[in-house]
Every structure is written in C-alpha cells, then in structure tokens.
PDB file of C-alpha atoms and ligand atoms in Angstrom:
ATOM      1  CA  MET A 249       6.867   6.012  22.641  1.00 83.00           C
ATOM      2  CA  THR A 250       7.509   6.508  19.196  1.00 88.00           C
ATOM      3  CA  ASN A 251       8.296   3.610  16.676  1.00 94.00           C
ATOM      4  CA  TRP A 252      10.612   5.266  13.728  1.00 97.00           C
ATOM      5  CA  VAL A 253      10.213   3.627  10.593  1.00 97.00           C
ATOM      6  CA  ASP A 254      12.692   3.673   7.598  1.00 98.00           C
ATOM      7  CA  ALA A 255      10.286   5.047   5.209  1.00 98.00           C
ATOM      8  CA  CYS A 256      12.459   6.094   2.050  1.00 97.00           C
ATOM      9  CA  ALA A 257      15.575   7.998   0.793  1.00 97.00           C
ATOM     10  CA  ALA A 258      15.284  11.685   0.991  1.00 97.00           C
ATOM     11  CA  ASP A 259      16.074  12.140  -2.672  1.00 97.00           C
ATOM     12  CA  GLU A 260      13.607   9.759  -3.635  1.00 97.00           C
ATOM     13  CA  ILE A 261      10.802  12.506  -3.386  1.00 97.00           C
ATOM     14  CA  ASP A 262      11.255  15.920  -5.193  1.00 97.00           C
ATOM     15  CA  GLN A 263      10.406  19.240  -4.182  1.00 95.00           C
ATOM     16  CA  GLU A 264       6.743  19.803  -4.030  1.00 96.00           C
ATOM     17  CA  ASP A 265       5.820  16.074  -4.945  1.00 97.00           C
ATOM     18  CA  VAL A 266       4.650  13.144  -2.908  1.00 98.00           C
ATOM     19  CA  VAL A 267       4.971   9.280  -2.521  1.00 98.00           C
ATOM     20  CA  ARG A 268       3.156   6.478  -1.516  1.00 98.00           C
ATOM     21  CA  PHE A 269       4.717   4.241   1.443  1.00 98.00           C
ATOM     22  CA  ASP A 270       3.034   1.278   2.610  1.00 98.00           C
ATOM     23  CA  HIS A 271       4.117  -0.398   5.766  1.00 97.00           C
ATOM     24  CA  ALA A 272       2.455  -3.262   7.689  1.00 94.00           C
ATOM     25  CA  GLY A 273      -0.713  -3.482   6.148  1.00 96.00           C
ATOM     26  CA  ARG A 274      -1.302   0.456   6.064  1.00 96.00           C
ATOM     27  CA  THR A 275      -0.701   3.255   3.867  1.00 98.00           C
ATOM     28  CA  PHE A 276       0.761   6.688   3.734  1.00 98.00           C
ATOM     29  CA  ALA A 277       1.361   9.421   1.681  1.00 98.00           C
ATOM     30  CA  ILE A 278       5.237  11.464   2.072  1.00 98.00           C
ATOM     31  CA  TYR A 279       4.957  14.771   0.972  1.00 98.00           C
ATOM     32  CA  ARG A 280       8.458  17.107   0.588  1.00 97.00           C
ATOM     33  CA  SER A 281       7.317  20.375   0.411  1.00 96.00           C
ATOM     34  CA  PRO A 282       8.672  23.575  -1.867  1.00 93.00           C
ATOM     35  CA  ASP A 283      10.754  24.887   1.194  1.00 93.00           C
ATOM     36  CA  ASP A 284      12.484  21.482   1.828  1.00 93.00           C
ATOM     37  CA  GLU A 285      10.111  19.988   4.938  1.00 96.00           C
ATOM     38  CA  TYR A 286       9.058  16.678   4.458  1.00 98.00           C
ATOM     39  CA  PHE A 287       5.589  15.900   5.981  1.00 98.00           C
ATOM     40  CA  VAL A 288       3.837  12.044   6.282  1.00 98.00           C
ATOM     41  CA  THR A 289      -0.303  11.883   6.511  1.00 98.00           C
ATOM     42  CA  ASP A 290      -2.307   8.853   5.739  1.00 98.00           C
ATOM     43  CA  GLY A 291      -2.107   7.516   2.569  1.00 98.00           C
ATOM     44  CA  LEU A 292      -5.959   7.432   1.600  1.00 98.00           C
ATOM     45  CA  CYS A 293      -8.317  10.186   1.081  1.00 98.00           C
ATOM     46  CA  THR A 294     -10.827  10.069   3.432  1.00 98.00           C
ATOM     47  CA  HIS A 295     -13.608  10.753   1.262  1.00 98.00           C
ATOM     48  CA  GLU A 296     -13.314   7.489  -1.160  1.00 97.00           C
ATOM     49  CA  LYS A 297     -10.287   5.875   0.240  1.00 96.00           C
ATOM     50  CA  ILE A 298      -8.429   6.769  -2.842  1.00 98.00           C
ATOM     51  CA  HIS A 299      -4.453   7.035  -3.198  1.00 98.00           C
ATOM     52  CA  LEU A 300      -3.549  10.705  -2.630  1.00 98.00           C
ATOM     53  CA  ALA A 301       0.084   9.759  -3.491  1.00 98.00           C
ATOM     54  CA  ASP A 302      -1.628   9.947  -7.306  1.00 98.00           C
ATOM     55  CA  GLY A 303      -2.737  13.168  -6.501  1.00 97.00           C
ATOM     56  CA  LEU A 304      -1.177  16.958  -7.108  1.00 96.00           C
ATOM     57  CA  VAL A 305       1.088  18.525  -4.650  1.00 96.00           C
ATOM     58  CA  ILE A 306       0.336  22.647  -4.448  1.00 94.00           C
ATOM     59  CA  ASP A 307       2.164  24.579  -2.413  1.00 93.00           C
ATOM     60  CA  ASP A 308       1.116  23.300   0.939  1.00 95.00           C
ATOM     61  CA  THR A 309      -1.790  21.118  -0.083  1.00 97.00           C
ATOM     62  CA  ILE A 310      -2.660  17.813  -1.519  1.00 98.00           C
ATOM     63  CA  GLU A 311      -5.094  17.522  -3.907  1.00 97.00           C
ATOM     64  CA  CYS A 312      -6.789  14.210  -4.300  1.00 97.00           C
ATOM     65  CA  PRO A 313      -6.767  12.596  -8.220  1.00 97.00           C
ATOM     66  CA  LYS A 314     -10.603  11.807  -8.361  1.00 97.00           C
ATOM     67  CA  HIS A 315     -12.855  14.322  -6.830  1.00 97.00           C
ATOM     68  CA  ASN A 316     -10.237  16.949  -6.545  1.00 96.00           C
ATOM     69  CA  GLY A 317     -10.869  17.178  -2.504  1.00 97.00           C
ATOM     70  CA  ARG A 318      -7.844  19.321  -1.135  1.00 97.00           C
ATOM     71  CA  PHE A 319      -6.241  18.443   2.221  1.00 98.00           C
ATOM     72  CA  SER A 320      -3.476  20.577   3.831  1.00 98.00           C
ATOM     73  CA  TYR A 321      -0.729  18.062   4.266  1.00 98.00           C
ATOM     74  CA  LYS A 322       0.955  19.770   7.001  1.00 98.00           C
ATOM     75  CA  THR A 323      -1.608  19.939   9.340  1.00 98.00           C
ATOM     76  CA  GLY A 324      -4.313  17.134   8.090  1.00 98.00           C
ATOM     77  CA  GLU A 325      -6.676  19.516   7.479  1.00 98.00           C
ATOM     78  CA  ALA A 326      -9.805  19.424   5.046  1.00 98.00           C
ATOM     79  CA  ARG A 327     -10.055  22.468   2.889  1.00 96.00           C
ATOM     80  CA  GLY A 328     -13.849  22.336   0.897  1.00 85.00           C
ATOM     81  CA  ALA A 329     -16.082  19.728  -0.982  1.00 88.00           C
ATOM     82  CA  PRO A 330     -15.996  17.253  -1.087  1.00 96.00           C
ATOM     83  CA  VAL A 331     -13.743  15.930   1.530  1.00 96.00           C
ATOM     84  CA  CYS A 332     -14.808  17.325   5.449  1.00 96.00           C
ATOM     85  CA  VAL A 333     -12.802  14.890   7.041  1.00 98.00           C
ATOM     86  CA  ASN A 334      -9.357  15.572   8.298  1.00 98.00           C
ATOM     87  CA  LEU A 335      -6.592  13.552   7.328  1.00 98.00           C
ATOM     88  CA  LYS A 336      -4.178  11.812  10.500  1.00 98.00           C
ATOM     89  CA  THR A 337      -0.962  12.904  10.299  1.00 98.00           C
ATOM     90  CA  TYR A 338       2.661  11.625  11.504  1.00 97.00           C
ATOM     91  CA  PRO A 339       5.769  12.622  12.868  1.00 97.00           C
ATOM     92  CA  VAL A 340       8.480  12.763  10.631  1.00 97.00           C
ATOM     93  CA  LYS A 341      12.159  13.444  10.521  1.00 97.00           C
ATOM     94  CA  VAL A 342      15.336  13.069   8.091  1.00 97.00           C
ATOM     95  CA  GLU A 343      18.525  11.331   9.574  1.00 97.00           C
ATOM     96  CA  GLY A 344      21.020  11.096   7.095  1.00 96.00           C
ATOM     97  CA  ASP A 345      19.931  10.462   3.822  1.00 96.00           C
ATOM     98  CA  ARG A 346      16.810   8.838   5.075  1.00 98.00           C
ATOM     99  CA  VAL A 347      13.504  10.146   5.981  1.00 98.00           C
ATOM    100  CA  MET A 348      12.015   8.639   9.029  1.00 98.00           C
ATOM    101  CA  ILE A 349       8.222   8.443  10.012  1.00 98.00           C
ATOM    102  CA  GLY A 350       6.835   8.423  13.378  1.00 97.00           C
ATOM    103  CA  LEU A 351       4.031   5.801  13.669  1.00 94.00           C
ATOM    104  CA  GLY A 352       3.358   5.446  17.720  1.00 80.00           C
ATOM    105  CA  ALA A 353       4.195   2.496  20.088  1.00 62.00           C
TER     106      ALA A 353
HETATM  107  S1  FES B 459     -11.775  10.101  -3.174  1.00 97.05           S
HETATM  108 FE1  FES B 459     -10.868  11.919  -3.021  1.00 97.05          FE
HETATM  109  S2  FES B 459     -12.374  13.600  -3.345  1.00 97.05           S
HETATM  110 FE2  FES B 459     -13.215  12.110  -3.434  1.00 97.05          FE
END
C-alpha cells in the first residue's frame, strides 16, 4: 500500500528546478519539469551522498553539484561517469496545490 506524504506546495518549486524534502530520517529531491510534471528521487547522489537538490536541472536530467554526474530524474537512470548506480524514484501526485509523494507502506 502506498503511504502518501504531503511534501510541499506545488508552486514552491519553479519549472525546471528541484527542492530538497526530508522525511522520517530520509532525504528526497522533488523536481518540476519544463513540461510542468513532478518527479521524486532519493535526495542523495549514489556516488558520494551529496544532496542533489543543490544540483542543476537540465531538461529531464539532474546534474550532481560535486562531480557533475548526471541522472534522469524521471527514471533514476545514471547517465555516465562517475555515477553508475541508478537513483531510486518514487510515485508523485498533485492534489489541489500540494505535492504528495508515495513512500510505500
Ligand atoms: S557525488 Fe555526485 S557525482 Fe560524485
């Protein structure tokens, strides 16, 4: 069963931007695409645990601020050195003006 967690207001995130969300000892990154869709991944880079919310959103990619590793924030796919482990992604939906993320049971 999906446990939907209220993460932030939809308008807190600009288009083509990312924000950090901490919940229950975990950290996530919430993205708003240029097409106005929302996506959620784990908040830490799989290379050296750097916060991806400090990185740069380019189209459908998040670029890590430390070594410029890139991931698709839509699928979590690692897109080249030095990152080789994919990011975990999570379900997301917008209810009213709130962004909700699905964190499992
Ligand atoms: S810590 Fe993210 S690419 Fe190295």
